[in-house]
Amino acid sequence: MTIYDELVARGLIAQVTDEAEIKSMINEGKATFYIGFDCTADSLTAGHFMALTLMKRLQMAGNRPIALLGGGTTMIGDPSGRTDMRKMLTKEDIAHNAECFKRQMERFIEFGEGKATMINNADWLLELNYVDLLREVGACFSVNRMLTAECYKQRMEKGLSFLEFNYMIMQSYDFYYLFQHHGCNMQFGGDDQWSNMLGGTELIRRKLGKDAYAMTITLLTDSQGKKMGKTAGNAVWLDPNKTSPFDFYQYWRNVADTDVLKCIRMLTFLPLEQIDEMDTWEGSKLNEAKEILAFELTNLVHGEEEANKAKEASRSLFAGAGASANAPSHQLSDDDFADESIDILTLLCTSGLVPSKSEARRAVDQGGVSVNGEKITDIKKTFSKTDFLGEFLLKRGKKSFMKIEYK
């Protein structure tokens, strides 16, 4: 099976331009392709997995990836899939986030001479003269056509800022620039980016001629892909200081039955033959599939040792064995106590099991909080420092728990 056929078999390809040419270039290892990452936070999330693993697959097949950090486009903000305008970040914040992205990408992609390249579009976008850009690029875009793009449609009802309206032009210019200066002949992105990506392909052909081989491939981004990276209102980060290896493992361990095999096929590097055999799995076998998914992805991000620790702790939890040596833990300090005690709502927030006091109150009221197996029903329940001298396992719901320590 060729690498292109494998991408199709894994359910990764949604639509393409010039499929025959794309297939030939990818299979022969002649593609120099880019995927863009806007630097909106100081860590990548689980939602970036599809792009990261795709880059790794294509590099293994001899193609050359360009990881494009959006130092410039982040200052505009992509309206795709948004109901409101993104928070405006400073240049300093964006530069810091870009550095964080780079460190995390190096776990997936091999950078170096003749290998993958990391480039920041701030290097050219921030130097553009506005009038020159309008004359060179603006004339190639029809406003009427832009307004029909999916990335703008839902925003038109609530209001689309002129700032965001420029995003398609900026992203298109990226491909144009990379094509000219870095030999980039292909771009990948989610299907919500299709209009923006076509803009880049068409810009190259209008400026450089119809024979300029600029190809566009859009990845399949279905409902699971769009919600990847978020759970219970919080992002699932690749940074272990923001999402622990255990919590990362648990996120994938708890995917819906209907999504687990799809995720294994799209995101892991297990052979397709092995995955095909799992297609008939039902009932308890799906829990085994979820363990496989969680282990494979945790291993990719955090390494085999952390993946094994997370698997052991998760099995202890599901077996009702309480906390294990590898369970996630939270250390209390004297500052966490008021009058030598700490209440259950504060404890839930401090441990990170809930994002707010209101969420903590709701969890207790609904009977979803326990300590060492004993349900907590009083929102005013307090604990003294001596309560934490032995094992103290705080649990929210069936699958979220934390070992609380005080020394």
Short mmCIF file of N, CA and C in Angstrom, two decimals, residues 332 337 340-342 347 371-372 381-393 404-406:
data_model
loop_
_atom_site.label_atom_id
_atom_site.label_comp_id
_atom_site.label_asym_id
_atom_site.label_seq_id
_atom_site.Cartn_x
_atom_site.Cartn_y
_atom_site.Cartn_z
N LEU A 332 -0.64 19.71 49.02
CA LEU A 332 -1.15 20.88 49.71
C LEU A 332 -0.03 21.56 50.50
N PHE A 337 -4.64 26.17 53.66
CA PHE A 337 -5.53 25.99 54.82
C PHE A 337 -5.91 27.33 55.43
N GLU A 340 -6.54 26.25 59.89
CA GLU A 340 -6.10 24.86 60.00
C GLU A 340 -7.03 23.86 59.30
N SER A 341 -7.91 24.34 58.40
CA SER A 341 -8.80 23.41 57.68
C SER A 341 -8.97 23.89 56.25
N ILE A 342 -9.48 22.99 55.42
CA ILE A 342 -9.78 23.31 54.02
C ILE A 342 -11.12 22.68 53.68
N LEU A 347 -10.95 22.42 48.05
CA LEU A 347 -10.09 21.27 47.77
C LEU A 347 -10.28 20.78 46.33
N VAL A 371 -14.52 10.86 49.05
CA VAL A 371 -13.18 10.81 49.64
C VAL A 371 -12.97 9.42 50.20
N ASN A 372 -11.95 8.73 49.67
CA ASN A 372 -11.66 7.35 50.08
C ASN A 372 -12.90 6.47 50.00
N LYS A 381 -18.40 20.72 54.11
CA LYS A 381 -17.51 19.74 54.70
C LYS A 381 -16.07 20.24 54.69
N THR A 382 -15.37 20.13 55.81
CA THR A 382 -13.98 20.58 55.92
C THR A 382 -13.08 19.44 56.36
N PHE A 383 -11.79 19.62 56.09
CA PHE A 383 -10.79 18.64 56.48
C PHE A 383 -9.63 19.35 57.16
N SER A 384 -9.10 18.70 58.20
CA SER A 384 -7.94 19.26 58.90
C SER A 384 -6.66 18.67 58.31
N LYS A 385 -5.55 19.22 58.72
CA LYS A 385 -4.26 18.74 58.20
C LYS A 385 -4.03 17.27 58.53
N THR A 386 -4.52 16.83 59.68
CA THR A 386 -4.30 15.43 60.06
C THR A 386 -5.05 14.46 59.16
N ASP A 387 -6.10 14.92 58.50
CA ASP A 387 -6.85 14.03 57.60
C ASP A 387 -6.01 13.60 56.40
N PHE A 388 -4.94 14.30 56.14
CA PHE A 388 -4.13 14.01 54.96
C PHE A 388 -2.86 13.23 55.29
N LEU A 389 -2.74 12.78 56.54
CA LEU A 389 -1.54 12.04 56.92
C LEU A 389 -1.53 10.64 56.32
N GLY A 390 -2.71 10.05 56.16
CA GLY A 390 -2.81 8.76 55.49
C GLY A 390 -3.21 8.95 54.04
N GLU A 391 -3.67 7.86 53.39
CA GLU A 391 -4.10 7.98 52.01
C GLU A 391 -5.39 8.79 51.93
N PHE A 392 -5.42 9.74 51.02
CA PHE A 392 -6.58 10.62 50.84
C PHE A 392 -6.87 10.68 49.34
N LEU A 393 -7.85 9.91 48.89
CA LEU A 393 -8.18 9.84 47.48
C LEU A 393 -9.47 10.62 47.22
N ILE A 404 -4.45 13.31 47.32
CA ILE A 404 -4.10 14.57 47.98
C ILE A 404 -3.10 14.29 49.10
N GLU A 405 -2.04 15.06 49.11
CA GLU A 405 -0.96 14.86 50.10
C GLU A 405 -0.68 16.17 50.84
N TYR A 406 -0.29 16.04 52.09
CA TYR A 406 0.18 17.18 52.86
C TYR A 406 1.30 16.68 53.77
#
